Short mmCIF file of C-alpha atoms and ligand atoms in Angstrom, two decimals:
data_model
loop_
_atom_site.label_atom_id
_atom_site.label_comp_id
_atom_site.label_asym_id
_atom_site.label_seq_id
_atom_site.Cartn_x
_atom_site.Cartn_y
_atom_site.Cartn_z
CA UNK A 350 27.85 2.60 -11.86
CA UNK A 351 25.32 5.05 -10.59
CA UNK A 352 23.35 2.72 -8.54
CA UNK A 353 26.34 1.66 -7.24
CA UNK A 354 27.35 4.89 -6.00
CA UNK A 355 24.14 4.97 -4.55
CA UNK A 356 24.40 1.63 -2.50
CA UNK A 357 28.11 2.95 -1.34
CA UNK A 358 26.52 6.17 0.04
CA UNK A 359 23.51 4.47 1.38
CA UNK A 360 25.43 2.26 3.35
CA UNK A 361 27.73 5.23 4.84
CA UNK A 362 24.64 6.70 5.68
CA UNK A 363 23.67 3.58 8.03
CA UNK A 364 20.72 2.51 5.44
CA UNK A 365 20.23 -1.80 4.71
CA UNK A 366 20.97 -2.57 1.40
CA UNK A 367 20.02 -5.85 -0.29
CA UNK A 368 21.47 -6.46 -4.05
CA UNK A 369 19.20 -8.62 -5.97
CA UNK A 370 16.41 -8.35 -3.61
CA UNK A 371 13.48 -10.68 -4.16
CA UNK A 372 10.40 -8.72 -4.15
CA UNK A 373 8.16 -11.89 -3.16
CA UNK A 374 9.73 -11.65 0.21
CA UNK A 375 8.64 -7.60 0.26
CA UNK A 376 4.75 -8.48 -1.11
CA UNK A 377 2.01 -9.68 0.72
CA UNK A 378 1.61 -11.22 -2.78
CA UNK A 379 4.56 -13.17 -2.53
CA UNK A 380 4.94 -12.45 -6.03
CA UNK A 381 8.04 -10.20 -8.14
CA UNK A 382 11.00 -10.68 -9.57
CA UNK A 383 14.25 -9.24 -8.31
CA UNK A 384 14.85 -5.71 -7.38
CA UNK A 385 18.22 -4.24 -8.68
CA UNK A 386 18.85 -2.78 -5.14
CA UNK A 387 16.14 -2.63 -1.68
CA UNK A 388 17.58 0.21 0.29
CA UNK A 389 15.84 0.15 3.98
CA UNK A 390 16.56 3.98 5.25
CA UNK A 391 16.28 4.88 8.72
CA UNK A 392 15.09 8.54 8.67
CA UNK A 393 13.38 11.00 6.55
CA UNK A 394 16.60 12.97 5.77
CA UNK A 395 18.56 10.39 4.51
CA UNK A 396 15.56 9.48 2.42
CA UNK A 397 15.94 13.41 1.01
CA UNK A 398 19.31 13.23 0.45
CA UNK A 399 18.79 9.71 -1.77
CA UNK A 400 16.14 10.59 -3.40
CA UNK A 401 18.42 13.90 -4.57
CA UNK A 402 21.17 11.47 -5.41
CA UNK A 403 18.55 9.57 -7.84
CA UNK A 404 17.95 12.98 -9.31
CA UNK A 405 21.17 14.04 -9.97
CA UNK A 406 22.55 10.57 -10.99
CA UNK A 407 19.58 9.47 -13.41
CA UNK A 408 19.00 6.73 -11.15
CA UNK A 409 15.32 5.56 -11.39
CA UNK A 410 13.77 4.21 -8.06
CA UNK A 411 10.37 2.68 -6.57
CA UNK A 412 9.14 3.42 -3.42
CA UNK A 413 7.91 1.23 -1.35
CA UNK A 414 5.63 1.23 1.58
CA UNK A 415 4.38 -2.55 2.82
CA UNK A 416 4.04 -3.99 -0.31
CA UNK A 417 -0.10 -4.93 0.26
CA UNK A 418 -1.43 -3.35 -2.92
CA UNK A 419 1.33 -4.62 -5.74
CA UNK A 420 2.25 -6.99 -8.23
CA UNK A 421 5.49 -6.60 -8.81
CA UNK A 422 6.62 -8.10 -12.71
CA UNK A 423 8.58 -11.32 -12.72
CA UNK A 424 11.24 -9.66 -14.21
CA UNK A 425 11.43 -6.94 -10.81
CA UNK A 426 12.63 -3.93 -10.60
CA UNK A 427 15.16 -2.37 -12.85
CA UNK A 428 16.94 0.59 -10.30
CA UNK A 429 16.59 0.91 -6.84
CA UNK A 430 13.88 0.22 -3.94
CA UNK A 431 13.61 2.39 -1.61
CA UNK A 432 11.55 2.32 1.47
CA UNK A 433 11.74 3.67 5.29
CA UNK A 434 12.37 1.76 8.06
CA UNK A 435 9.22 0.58 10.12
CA UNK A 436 10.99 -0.56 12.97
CA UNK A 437 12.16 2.71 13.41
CA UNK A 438 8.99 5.13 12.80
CA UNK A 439 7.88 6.98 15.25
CA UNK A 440 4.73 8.81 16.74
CA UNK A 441 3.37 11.53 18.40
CA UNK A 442 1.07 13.31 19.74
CA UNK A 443 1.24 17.31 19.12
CA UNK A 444 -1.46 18.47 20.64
CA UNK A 445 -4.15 16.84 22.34
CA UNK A 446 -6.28 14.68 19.61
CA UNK A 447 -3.68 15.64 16.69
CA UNK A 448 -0.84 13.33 15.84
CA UNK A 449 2.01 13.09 13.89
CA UNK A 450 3.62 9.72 12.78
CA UNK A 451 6.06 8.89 10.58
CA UNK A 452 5.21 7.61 7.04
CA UNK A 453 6.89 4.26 7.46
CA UNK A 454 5.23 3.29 10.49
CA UNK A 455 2.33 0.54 9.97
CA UNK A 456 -0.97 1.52 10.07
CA UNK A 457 -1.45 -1.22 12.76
CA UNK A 458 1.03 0.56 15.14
CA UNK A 459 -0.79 4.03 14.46
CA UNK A 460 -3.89 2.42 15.66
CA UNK A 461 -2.40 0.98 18.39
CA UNK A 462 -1.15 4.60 19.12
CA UNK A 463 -4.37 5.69 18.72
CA UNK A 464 -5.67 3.35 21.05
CA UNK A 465 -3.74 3.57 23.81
CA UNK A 466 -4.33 7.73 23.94
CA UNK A 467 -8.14 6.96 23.53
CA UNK A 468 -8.29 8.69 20.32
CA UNK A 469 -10.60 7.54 18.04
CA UNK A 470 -11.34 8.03 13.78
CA UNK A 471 -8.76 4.77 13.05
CA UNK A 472 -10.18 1.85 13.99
CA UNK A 473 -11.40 1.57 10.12
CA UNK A 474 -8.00 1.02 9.56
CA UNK A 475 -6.67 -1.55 11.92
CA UNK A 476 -6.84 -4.78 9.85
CA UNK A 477 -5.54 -3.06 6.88
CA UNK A 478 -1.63 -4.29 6.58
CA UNK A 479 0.35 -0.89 5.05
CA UNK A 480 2.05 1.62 5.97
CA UNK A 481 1.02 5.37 7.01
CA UNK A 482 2.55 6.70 3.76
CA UNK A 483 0.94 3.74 1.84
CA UNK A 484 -2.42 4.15 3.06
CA UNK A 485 -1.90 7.78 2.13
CA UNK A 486 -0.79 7.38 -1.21
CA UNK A 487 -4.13 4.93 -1.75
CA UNK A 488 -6.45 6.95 0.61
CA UNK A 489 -7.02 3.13 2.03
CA UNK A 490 -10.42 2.66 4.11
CA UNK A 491 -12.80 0.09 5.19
CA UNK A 492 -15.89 -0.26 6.84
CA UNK A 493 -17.46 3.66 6.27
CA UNK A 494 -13.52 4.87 7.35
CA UNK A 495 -10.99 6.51 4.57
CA UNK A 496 -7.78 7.78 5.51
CA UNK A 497 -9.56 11.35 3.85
CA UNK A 498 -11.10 11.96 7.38
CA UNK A 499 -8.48 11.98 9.21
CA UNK A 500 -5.49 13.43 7.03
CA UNK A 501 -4.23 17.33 7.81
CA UNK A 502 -1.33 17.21 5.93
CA UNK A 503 2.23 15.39 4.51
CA UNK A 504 4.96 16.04 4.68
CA UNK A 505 6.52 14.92 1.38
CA UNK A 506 9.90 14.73 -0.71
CA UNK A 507 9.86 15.74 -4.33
CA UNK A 508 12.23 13.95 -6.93
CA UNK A 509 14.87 17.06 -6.84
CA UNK A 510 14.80 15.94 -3.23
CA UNK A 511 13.56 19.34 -1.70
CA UNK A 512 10.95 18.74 1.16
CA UNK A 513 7.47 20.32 1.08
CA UNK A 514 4.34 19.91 2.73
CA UNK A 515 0.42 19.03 1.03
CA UNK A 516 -2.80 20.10 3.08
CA UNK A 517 -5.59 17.59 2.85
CA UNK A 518 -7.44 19.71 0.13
CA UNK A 519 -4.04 19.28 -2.09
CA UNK A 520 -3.81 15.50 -1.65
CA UNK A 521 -7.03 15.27 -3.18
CA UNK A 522 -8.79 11.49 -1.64
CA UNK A 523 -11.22 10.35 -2.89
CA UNK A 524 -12.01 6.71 -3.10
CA UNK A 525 -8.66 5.01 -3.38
CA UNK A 526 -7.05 8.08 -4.88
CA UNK A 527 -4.86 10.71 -4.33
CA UNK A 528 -3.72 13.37 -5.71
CA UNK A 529 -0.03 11.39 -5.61
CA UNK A 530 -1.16 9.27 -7.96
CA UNK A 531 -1.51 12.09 -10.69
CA UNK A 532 1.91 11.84 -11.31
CA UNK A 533 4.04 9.75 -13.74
CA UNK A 534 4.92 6.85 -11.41
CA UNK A 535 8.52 7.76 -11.56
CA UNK A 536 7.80 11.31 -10.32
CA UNK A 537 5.22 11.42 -7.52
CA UNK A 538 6.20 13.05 -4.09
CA UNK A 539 7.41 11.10 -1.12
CA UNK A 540 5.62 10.92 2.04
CA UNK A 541 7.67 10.93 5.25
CA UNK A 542 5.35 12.17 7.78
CA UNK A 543 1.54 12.45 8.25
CA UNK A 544 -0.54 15.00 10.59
CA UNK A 545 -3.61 13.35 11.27
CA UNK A 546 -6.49 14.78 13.35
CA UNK A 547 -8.80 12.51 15.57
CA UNK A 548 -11.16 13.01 18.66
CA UNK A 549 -11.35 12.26 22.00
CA UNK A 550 -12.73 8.83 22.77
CA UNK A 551 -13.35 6.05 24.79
CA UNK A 552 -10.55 3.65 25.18
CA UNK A 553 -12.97 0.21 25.64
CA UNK A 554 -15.42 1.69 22.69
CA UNK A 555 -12.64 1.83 20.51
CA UNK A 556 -10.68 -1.34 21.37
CA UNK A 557 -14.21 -3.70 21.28
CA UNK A 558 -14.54 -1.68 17.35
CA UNK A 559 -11.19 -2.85 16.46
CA UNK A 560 -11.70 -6.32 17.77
CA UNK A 561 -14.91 -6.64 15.73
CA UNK A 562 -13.82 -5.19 13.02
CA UNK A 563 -10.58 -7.61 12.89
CA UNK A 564 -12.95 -10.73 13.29
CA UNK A 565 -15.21 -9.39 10.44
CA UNK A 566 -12.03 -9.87 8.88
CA UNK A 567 -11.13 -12.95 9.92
CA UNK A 568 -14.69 -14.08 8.96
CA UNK A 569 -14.91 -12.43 5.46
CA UNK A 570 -11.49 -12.61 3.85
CA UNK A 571 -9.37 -14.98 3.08
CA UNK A 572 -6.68 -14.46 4.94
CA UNK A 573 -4.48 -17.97 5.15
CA UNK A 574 -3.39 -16.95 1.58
CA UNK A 575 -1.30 -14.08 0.06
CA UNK A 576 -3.15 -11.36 -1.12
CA UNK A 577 -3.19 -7.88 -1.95
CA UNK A 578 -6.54 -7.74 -0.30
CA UNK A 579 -9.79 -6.39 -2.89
CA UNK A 580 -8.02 -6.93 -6.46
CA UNK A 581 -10.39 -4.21 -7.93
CA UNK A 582 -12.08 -1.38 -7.14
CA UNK A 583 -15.71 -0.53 -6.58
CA UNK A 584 -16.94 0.28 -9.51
CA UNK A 585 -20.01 2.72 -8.95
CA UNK A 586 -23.11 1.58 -8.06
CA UNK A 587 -21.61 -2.34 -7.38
CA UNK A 588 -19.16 -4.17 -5.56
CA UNK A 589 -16.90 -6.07 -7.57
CA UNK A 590 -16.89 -9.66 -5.59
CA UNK A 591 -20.44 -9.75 -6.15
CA UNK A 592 -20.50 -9.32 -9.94
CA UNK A 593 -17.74 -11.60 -9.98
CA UNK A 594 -19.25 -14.56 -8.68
CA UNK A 595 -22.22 -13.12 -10.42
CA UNK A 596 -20.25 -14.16 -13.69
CA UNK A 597 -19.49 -17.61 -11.83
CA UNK A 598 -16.21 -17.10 -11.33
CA UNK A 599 -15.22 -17.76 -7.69
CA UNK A 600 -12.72 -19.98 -7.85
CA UNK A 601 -11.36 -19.09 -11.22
CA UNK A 602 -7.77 -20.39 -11.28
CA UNK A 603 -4.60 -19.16 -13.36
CA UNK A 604 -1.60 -21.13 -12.55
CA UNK A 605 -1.48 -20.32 -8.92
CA UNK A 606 -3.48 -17.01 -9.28
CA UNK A 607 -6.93 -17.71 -8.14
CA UNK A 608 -10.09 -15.73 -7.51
CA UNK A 609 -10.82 -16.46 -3.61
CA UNK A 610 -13.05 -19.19 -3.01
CA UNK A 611 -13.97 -17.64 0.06
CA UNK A 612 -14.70 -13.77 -1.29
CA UNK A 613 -14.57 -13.01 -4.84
CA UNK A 614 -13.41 -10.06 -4.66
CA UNK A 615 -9.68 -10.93 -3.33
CA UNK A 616 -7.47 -13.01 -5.97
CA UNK A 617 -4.72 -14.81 -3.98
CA UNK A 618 -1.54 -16.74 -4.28
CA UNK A 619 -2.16 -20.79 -3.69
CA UNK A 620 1.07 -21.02 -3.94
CA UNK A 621 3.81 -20.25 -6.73
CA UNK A 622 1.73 -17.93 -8.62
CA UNK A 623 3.65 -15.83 -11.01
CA UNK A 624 2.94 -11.85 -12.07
CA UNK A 625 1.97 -13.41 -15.58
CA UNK A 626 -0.73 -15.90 -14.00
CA UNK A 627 -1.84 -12.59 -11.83
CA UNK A 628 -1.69 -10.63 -15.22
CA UNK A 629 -3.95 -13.18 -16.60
CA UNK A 630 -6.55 -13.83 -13.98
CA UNK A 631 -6.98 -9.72 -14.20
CA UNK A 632 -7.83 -9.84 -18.11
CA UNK A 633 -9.63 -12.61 -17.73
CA UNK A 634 -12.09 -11.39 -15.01
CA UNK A 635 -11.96 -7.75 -16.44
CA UNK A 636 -13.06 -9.24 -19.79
CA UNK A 637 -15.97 -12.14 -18.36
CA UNK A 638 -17.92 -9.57 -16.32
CA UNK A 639 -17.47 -6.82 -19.07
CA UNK A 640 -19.43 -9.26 -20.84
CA UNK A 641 -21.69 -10.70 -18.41
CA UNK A 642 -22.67 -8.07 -16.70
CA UNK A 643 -21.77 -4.29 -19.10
CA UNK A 644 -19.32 -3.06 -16.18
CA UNK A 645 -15.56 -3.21 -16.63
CA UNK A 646 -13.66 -3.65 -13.41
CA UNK A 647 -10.58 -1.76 -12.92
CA UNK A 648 -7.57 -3.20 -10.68
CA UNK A 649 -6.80 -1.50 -7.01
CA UNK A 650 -3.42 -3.27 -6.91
CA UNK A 651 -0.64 -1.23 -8.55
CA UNK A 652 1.72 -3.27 -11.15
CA UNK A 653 4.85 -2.34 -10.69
CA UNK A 654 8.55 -3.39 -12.77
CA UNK A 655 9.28 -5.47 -15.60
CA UNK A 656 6.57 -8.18 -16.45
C1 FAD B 720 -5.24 -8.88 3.50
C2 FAD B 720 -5.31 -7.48 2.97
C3 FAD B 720 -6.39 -6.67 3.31
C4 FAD B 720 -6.47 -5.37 2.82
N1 FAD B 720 -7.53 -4.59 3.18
C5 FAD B 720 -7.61 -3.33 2.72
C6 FAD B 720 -8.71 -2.50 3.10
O1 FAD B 720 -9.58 -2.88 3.87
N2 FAD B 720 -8.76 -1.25 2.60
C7 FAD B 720 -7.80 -0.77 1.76
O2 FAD B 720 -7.89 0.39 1.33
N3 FAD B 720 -6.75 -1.55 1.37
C8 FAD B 720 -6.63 -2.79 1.83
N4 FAD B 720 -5.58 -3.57 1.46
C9 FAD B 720 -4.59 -3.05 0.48
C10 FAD B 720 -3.39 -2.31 1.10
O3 FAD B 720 -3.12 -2.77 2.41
C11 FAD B 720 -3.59 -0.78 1.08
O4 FAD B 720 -3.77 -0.29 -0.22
C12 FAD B 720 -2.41 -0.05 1.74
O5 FAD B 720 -2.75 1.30 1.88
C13 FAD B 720 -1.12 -0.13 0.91
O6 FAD B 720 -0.06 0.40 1.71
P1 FAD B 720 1.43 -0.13 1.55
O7 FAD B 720 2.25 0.62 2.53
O8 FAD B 720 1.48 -1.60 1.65
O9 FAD B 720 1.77 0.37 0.09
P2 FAD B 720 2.49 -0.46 -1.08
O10 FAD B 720 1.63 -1.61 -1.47
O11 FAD B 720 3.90 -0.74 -0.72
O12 FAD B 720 2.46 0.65 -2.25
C14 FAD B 720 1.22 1.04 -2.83
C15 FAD B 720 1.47 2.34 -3.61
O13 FAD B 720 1.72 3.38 -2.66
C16 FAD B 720 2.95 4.04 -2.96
N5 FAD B 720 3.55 4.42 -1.67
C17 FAD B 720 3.77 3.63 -0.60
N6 FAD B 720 4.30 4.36 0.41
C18 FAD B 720 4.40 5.62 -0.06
C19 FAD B 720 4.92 6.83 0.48
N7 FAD B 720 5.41 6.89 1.73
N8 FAD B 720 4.90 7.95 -0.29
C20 FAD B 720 4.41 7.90 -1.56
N9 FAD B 720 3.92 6.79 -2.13
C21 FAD B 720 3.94 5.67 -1.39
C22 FAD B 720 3.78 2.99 -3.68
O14 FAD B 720 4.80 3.59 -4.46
C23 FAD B 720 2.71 2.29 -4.51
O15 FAD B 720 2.44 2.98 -5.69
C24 FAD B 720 -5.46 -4.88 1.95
C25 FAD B 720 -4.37 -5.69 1.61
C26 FAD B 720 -4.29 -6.99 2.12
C27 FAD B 720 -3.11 -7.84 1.76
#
């Protein structure tokens, strides 16, 4: 009844709503059950005046950003989806080298942005296939980058629905952390809109670094098959792809879940893999180089829903 009061005013309020939403087509898994409702929201302030509604109504809710770090259970997601628009987001530039883009937006886009002002600090990010508030939320980086060195501040959402802002010292990143993630899942802050600062640059010197560092990709990664990208994180002092195929298991195949042939360190779909098969790989790799090798590997890719 809630949630359905919820889908009523989040349709007055010009939002997409999609009942029964497959979460496969939202993951760059291709993985998930159904969610209960996916509500696409154009703006920042509708997404405040939701994410009150959810408060007051009991109503429990996900957000999402591009779906390239989950695993969303076979069973979904019990509640409602929420996510901002990305055809929609917008950016800007407030001062000179200091921008401010909305949390929806892709990173992609931003570095576009970025590009096209010749500002440079982003091209880390270019290849990496979230969303502003995403990459946030994960403090995502690649190749020496991390979204720490270039965050000011967010401008968030709290679960009451009241809007607030974090400096960079309050969001805390650190290697694929944030302070966000302190929180009970259901109760972290919602970014809506990031202040990042970069520096003058040159426009050719940044576009020939994104072009090699996209064809590094290409090279490296597999990237014909659905992934979330780097199933676990560094662990100190290692990288996990190497001890991995250390343990011999490149290749290693659940179901449809397999451990890249290509780069150990990304598990992808080869097809109709299933949460549970993704579930399994994860314990089975965790558990095989805990053995082999004394380190145990902890996941980057958030589980989300009912598995
Ligand atoms: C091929 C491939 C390559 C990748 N390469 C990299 C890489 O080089 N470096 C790297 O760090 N990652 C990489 N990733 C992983 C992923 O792209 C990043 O973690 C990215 O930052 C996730 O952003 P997202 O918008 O997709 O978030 P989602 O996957 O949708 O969500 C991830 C978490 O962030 C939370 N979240 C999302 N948006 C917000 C918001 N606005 N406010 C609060 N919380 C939010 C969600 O609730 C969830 O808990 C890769 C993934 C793929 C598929």
């Amino acid at each position: 009844m809630a949630l359905n009061n919820l889908i009523n005013t989040a349709r007055e309020m010009g939002c997409t709503v999609a009942e029964q939403a497959s979460m496969a087509q939202v993951t760059t898994f291709r993985v998930g059950g159904p969610a209960d409702a996916l509500i696409t929201i154009p703006d920042a302030d509708t997404a405040a005046s939701l994410i009150a509604q959810c408060h007051q109504e009991g109503i429990p809710f996900f957000w999402l950003g591009n779906g390239s770090n989950l695993v969303v259970g076979d069973r979904g997601i019990r509640g409602a989806v929420l996510r901002l628009d990305p055809k929609v987001a917008s950016v800007t530039l407030t001062d000179d080298t200091t921008v401010y883009c909305d949390a929806g937006m892709t990173l992609q886009r931003l570095c576009l942005f970025a590009r096209e002002h010749s500002l440079t600090g982003l091209e880390f990010a270019y290849g990496i296939p979230g969303t502003v508030g995403g990459a946030v939320y994960m403090n995502a980086g690649a190749y020496g980058g991390e979204m720490a060195q270039v965050v000011v501040s967010a401008n968030c959402i709290a679960r009451d629905g009241k809007r607030f802002t974090l400096t960079s010292d309050q969001l805390a990143l650190s290697y694929r952390h944030s302070a966000l993630m302190d929180y009970p899942t259901d109760e972290n802050p919602i970014v809506v809109g990031v202040t990042l600062a970069l520096q003058t640059g040159d426009h050719d010197a940044i576009a020939s670094q994104m072009k090699e560092l996209i064809a590094k990709r290409q090279e490296k990664q597999p990237l014909e098959y659905p992934s979330a990208g780097s199933f676990f994180k560094r662990p100190t002092g290692y990288f996990a792809g190497a001890l991995i195929e250390q343990a011999g298991l490149k290749g290693y195949r659940v179901g449809d879940a397999q451990v890249s042939e290509k780069h150990a360190g990304f598990v992808v779909n080869r097809g109709n893999a299933t949460a549970h098969d993704l579930c399994h790989l994860c314990k089975d790799v965790q558990a095989i180089v805990e053995q082999k090798a004394g380190v145990k590997l902890e996941p980057e890719v958030r589980f989300v829903g009912e598995f």
